mmCIF file of C-alpha atoms and ligand atoms in Angstrom:
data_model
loop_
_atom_site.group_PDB
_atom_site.id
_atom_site.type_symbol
_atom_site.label_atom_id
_atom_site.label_comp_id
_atom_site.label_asym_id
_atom_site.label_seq_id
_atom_site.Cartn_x
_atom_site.Cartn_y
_atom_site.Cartn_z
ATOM 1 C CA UNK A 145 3.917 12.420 7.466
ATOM 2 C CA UNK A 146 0.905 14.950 5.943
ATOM 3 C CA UNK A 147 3.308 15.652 3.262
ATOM 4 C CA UNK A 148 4.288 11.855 2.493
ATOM 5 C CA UNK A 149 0.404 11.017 2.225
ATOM 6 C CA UNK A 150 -0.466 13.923 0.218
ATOM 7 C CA UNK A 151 -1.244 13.502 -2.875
ATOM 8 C CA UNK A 152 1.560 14.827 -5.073
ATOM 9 C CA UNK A 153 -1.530 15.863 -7.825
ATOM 10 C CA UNK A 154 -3.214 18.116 -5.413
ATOM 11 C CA UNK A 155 -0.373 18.744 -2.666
ATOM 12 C CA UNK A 156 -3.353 17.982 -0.354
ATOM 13 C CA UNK A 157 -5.191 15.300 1.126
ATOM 14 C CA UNK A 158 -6.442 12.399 -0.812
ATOM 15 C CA UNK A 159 -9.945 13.339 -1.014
ATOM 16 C CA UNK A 160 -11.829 10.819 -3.541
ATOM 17 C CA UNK A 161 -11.681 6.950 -3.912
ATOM 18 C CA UNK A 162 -10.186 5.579 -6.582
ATOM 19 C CA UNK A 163 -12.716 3.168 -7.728
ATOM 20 C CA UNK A 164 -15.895 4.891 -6.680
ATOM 21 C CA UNK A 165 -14.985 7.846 -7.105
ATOM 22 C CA UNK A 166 -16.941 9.225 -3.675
ATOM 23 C CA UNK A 167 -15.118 11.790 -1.292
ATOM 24 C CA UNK A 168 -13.410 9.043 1.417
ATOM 25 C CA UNK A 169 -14.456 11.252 4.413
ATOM 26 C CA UNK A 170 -17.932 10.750 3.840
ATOM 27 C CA UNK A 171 -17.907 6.583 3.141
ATOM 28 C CA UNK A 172 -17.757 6.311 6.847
ATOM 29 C CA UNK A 173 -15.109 3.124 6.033
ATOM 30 C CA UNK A 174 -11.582 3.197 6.519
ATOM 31 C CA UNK A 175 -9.322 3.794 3.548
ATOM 32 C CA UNK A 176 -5.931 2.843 2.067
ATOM 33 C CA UNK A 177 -3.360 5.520 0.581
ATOM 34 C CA UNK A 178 -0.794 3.814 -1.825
ATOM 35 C CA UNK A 179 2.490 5.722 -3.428
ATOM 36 C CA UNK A 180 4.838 3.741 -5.137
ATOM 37 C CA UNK A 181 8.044 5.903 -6.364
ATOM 38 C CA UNK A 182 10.817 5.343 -8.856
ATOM 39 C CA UNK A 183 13.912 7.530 -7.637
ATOM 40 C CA UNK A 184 12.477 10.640 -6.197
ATOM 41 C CA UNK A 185 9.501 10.519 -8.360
ATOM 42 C CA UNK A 186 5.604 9.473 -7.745
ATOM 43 C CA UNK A 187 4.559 6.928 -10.615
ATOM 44 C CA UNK A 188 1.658 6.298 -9.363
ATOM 45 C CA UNK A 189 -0.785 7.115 -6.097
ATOM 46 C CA UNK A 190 -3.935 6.659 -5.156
ATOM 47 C CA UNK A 191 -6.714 5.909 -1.993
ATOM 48 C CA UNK A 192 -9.433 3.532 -2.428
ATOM 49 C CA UNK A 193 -11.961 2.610 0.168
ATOM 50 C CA UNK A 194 -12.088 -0.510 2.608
ATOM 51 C CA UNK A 195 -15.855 -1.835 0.545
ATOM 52 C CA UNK A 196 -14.043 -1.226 -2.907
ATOM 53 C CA UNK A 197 -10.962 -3.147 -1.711
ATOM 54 C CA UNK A 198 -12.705 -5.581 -0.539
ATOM 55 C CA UNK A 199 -14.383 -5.773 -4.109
ATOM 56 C CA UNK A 200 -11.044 -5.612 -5.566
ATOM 57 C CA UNK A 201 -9.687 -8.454 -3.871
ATOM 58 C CA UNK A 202 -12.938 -10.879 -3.693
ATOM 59 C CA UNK A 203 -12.176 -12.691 -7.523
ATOM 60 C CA UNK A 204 -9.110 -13.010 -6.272
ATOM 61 C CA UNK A 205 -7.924 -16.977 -6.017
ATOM 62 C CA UNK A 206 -7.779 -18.107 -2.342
ATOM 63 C CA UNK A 207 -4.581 -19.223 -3.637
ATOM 64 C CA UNK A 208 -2.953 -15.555 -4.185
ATOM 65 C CA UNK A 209 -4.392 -14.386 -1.378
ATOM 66 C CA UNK A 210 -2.287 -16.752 0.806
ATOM 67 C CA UNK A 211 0.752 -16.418 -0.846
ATOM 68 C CA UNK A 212 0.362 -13.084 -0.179
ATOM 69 C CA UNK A 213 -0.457 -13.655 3.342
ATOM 70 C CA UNK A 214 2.456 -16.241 3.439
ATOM 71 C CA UNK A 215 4.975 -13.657 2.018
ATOM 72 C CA UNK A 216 3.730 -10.588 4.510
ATOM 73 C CA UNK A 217 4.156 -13.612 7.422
ATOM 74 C CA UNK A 218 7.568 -15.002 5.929
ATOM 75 C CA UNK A 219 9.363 -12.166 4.691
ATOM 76 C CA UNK A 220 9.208 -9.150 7.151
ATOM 77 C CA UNK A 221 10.264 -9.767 11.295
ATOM 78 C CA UNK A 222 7.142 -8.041 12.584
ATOM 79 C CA UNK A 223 8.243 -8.547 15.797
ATOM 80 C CA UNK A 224 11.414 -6.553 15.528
ATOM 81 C CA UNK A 225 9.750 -4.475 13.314
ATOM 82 C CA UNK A 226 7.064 -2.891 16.203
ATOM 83 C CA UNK A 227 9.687 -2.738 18.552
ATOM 84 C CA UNK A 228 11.087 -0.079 16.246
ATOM 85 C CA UNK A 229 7.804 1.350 15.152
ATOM 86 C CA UNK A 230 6.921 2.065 18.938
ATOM 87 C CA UNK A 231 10.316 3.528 19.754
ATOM 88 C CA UNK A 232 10.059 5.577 17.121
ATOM 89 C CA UNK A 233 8.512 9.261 17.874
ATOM 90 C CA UNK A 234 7.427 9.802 14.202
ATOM 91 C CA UNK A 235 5.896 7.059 12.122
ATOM 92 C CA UNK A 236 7.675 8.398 9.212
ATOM 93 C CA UNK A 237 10.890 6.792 10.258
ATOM 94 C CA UNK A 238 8.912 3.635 9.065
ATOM 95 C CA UNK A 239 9.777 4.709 5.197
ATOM 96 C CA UNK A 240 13.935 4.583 5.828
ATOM 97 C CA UNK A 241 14.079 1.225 5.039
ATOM 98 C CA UNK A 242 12.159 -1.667 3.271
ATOM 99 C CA UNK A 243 9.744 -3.227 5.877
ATOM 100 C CA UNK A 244 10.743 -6.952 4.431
ATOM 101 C CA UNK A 245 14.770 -6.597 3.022
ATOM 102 C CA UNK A 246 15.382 -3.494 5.793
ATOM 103 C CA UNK A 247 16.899 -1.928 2.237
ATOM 104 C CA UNK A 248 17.777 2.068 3.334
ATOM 105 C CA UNK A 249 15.696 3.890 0.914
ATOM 106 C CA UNK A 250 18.448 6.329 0.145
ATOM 107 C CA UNK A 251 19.760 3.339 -2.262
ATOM 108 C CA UNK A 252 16.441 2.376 -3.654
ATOM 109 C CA UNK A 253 15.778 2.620 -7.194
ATOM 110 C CA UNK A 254 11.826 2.125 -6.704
ATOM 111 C CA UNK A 255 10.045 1.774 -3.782
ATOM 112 C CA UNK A 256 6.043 1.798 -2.565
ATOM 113 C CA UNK A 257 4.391 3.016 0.724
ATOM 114 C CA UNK A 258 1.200 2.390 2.035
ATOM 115 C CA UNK A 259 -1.008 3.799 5.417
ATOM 116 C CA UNK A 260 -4.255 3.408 6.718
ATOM 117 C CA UNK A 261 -6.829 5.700 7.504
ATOM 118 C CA UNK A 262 -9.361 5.543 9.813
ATOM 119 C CA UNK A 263 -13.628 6.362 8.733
ATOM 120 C CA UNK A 264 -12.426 9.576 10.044
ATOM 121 C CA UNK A 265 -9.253 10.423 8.446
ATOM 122 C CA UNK A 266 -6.681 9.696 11.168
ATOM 123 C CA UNK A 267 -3.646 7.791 10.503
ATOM 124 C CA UNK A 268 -3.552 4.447 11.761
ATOM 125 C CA UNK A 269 -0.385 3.345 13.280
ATOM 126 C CA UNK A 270 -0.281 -0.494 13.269
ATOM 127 C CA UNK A 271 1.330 -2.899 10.625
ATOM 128 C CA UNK A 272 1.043 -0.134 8.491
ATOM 129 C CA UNK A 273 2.518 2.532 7.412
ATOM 130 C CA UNK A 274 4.969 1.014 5.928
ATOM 131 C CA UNK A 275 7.818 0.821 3.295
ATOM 132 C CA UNK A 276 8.207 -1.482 0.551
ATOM 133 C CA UNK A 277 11.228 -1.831 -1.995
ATOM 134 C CA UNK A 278 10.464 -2.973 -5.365
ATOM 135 C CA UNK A 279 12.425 -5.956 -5.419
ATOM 136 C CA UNK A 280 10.459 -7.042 -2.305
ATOM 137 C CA UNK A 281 6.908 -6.315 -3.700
ATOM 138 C CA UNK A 282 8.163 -7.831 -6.825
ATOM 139 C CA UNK A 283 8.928 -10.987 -4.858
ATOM 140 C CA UNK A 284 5.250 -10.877 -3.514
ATOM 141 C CA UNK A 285 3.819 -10.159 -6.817
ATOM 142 C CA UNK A 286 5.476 -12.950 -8.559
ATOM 143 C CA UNK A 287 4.203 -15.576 -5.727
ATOM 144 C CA UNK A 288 0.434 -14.738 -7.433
ATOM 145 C CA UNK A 289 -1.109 -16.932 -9.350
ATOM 146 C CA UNK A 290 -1.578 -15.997 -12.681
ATOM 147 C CA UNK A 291 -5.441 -15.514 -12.402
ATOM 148 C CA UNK A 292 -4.243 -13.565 -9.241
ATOM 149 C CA UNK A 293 -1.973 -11.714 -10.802
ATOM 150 C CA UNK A 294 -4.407 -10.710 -13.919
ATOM 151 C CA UNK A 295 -7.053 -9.561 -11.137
ATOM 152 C CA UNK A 296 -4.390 -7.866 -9.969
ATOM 153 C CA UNK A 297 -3.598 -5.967 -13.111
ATOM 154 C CA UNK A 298 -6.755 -5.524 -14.088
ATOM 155 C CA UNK A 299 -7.255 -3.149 -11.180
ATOM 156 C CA UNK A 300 -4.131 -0.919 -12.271
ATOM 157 C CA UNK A 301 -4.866 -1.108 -15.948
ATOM 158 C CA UNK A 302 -8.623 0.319 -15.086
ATOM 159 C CA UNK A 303 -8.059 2.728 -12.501
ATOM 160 C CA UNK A 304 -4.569 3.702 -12.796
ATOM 161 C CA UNK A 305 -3.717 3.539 -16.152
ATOM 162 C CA UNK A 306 -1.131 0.457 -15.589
ATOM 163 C CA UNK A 307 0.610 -1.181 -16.887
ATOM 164 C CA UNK A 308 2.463 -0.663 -13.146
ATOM 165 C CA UNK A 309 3.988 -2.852 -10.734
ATOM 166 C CA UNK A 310 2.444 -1.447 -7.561
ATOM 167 C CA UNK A 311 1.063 -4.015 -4.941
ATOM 168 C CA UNK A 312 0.710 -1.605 -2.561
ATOM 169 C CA UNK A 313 -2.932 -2.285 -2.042
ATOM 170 C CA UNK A 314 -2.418 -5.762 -1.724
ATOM 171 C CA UNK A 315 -1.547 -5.853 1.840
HETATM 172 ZN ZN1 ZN B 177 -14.471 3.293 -3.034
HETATM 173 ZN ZN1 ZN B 178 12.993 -4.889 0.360
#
């Protein structure tokens, strides 16, 4: 799981926040990690903390949120899918298939994973991690509005040198 979270930059840790930039252990706020892959290769990672996140997300139109809500709700069977997370011993069995579509990833062209970290670095194991194929998060990018979706890009195009698809941190 280290290894899967690591960034593939460093080979260690994420240390620093995307947006501001300050060394996530010492925000004292939880933080998100986000990897989105195309075959076997990283396109694009990053962690940003729970107040920039939150800043992020706050122009966004009530209405994307909830279509994003709608689509985490809709699209993946969380019941059956925390029945398997608690059977299984390692939470990286979470990444073998898509968390919505249940897609292996061995057939994936392009997939994205996201986890949660506690103020004090710890994994969280709840919703997340989790697995996302790109036709999926394509699905739940596409139910943005367009103001959602420019918010959206925005945030890629300014920290990540977009354009990319990843919606990673929208959940
Ligand atoms: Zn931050
Ligand atoms: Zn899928």
């Amino acid at each position: 799981m280290d290894e899967w979270l690591a960034s593939e930059e460093t080979g260690e840790a994420f240390s620093l926040c995307v947006c501001c930039r300050l060394p996530l252990v010492e925000i004292d706020e939880p933080w998100l990690v986000n990897k989105e892959f195309v075959g076997e290769e990283c396109v694009m990672e990053y962690a940003i903390c729970q107040p920039c996140r939150e800043r992020v997300m706050e122009p966004m139109d009530e209405a994307s949120k909830q279509a994003v809500r709608t689509f985490l709700e809709a699209q993946i069977d969380w019941e059956a899918r925390v029945k398997e997370f608690m059977l299984d011993a390692d939470a990286t069995g979470r990444f073998h298939h898509c968390v919505s579509c249940r897609a292996p990833r061995s057939g994936l062209m392009g997939y994205g994973i996201s986890a949660l970290f506690d103020s004090g670095g710890s994994l969280v194991e709840g919703a997340l991690p989790l697995m996302m194929c790109s036709p999926c998060v394509g699905k739940m990018t596409a139910a943005l509005t367009p103001q959602g979706r420019m918010i959206w890009g925005r945030f890629l195009e300014r920290y990540l040198d977009g354009p990319a698809t990843g919606t990673g941190g929208l959940l």
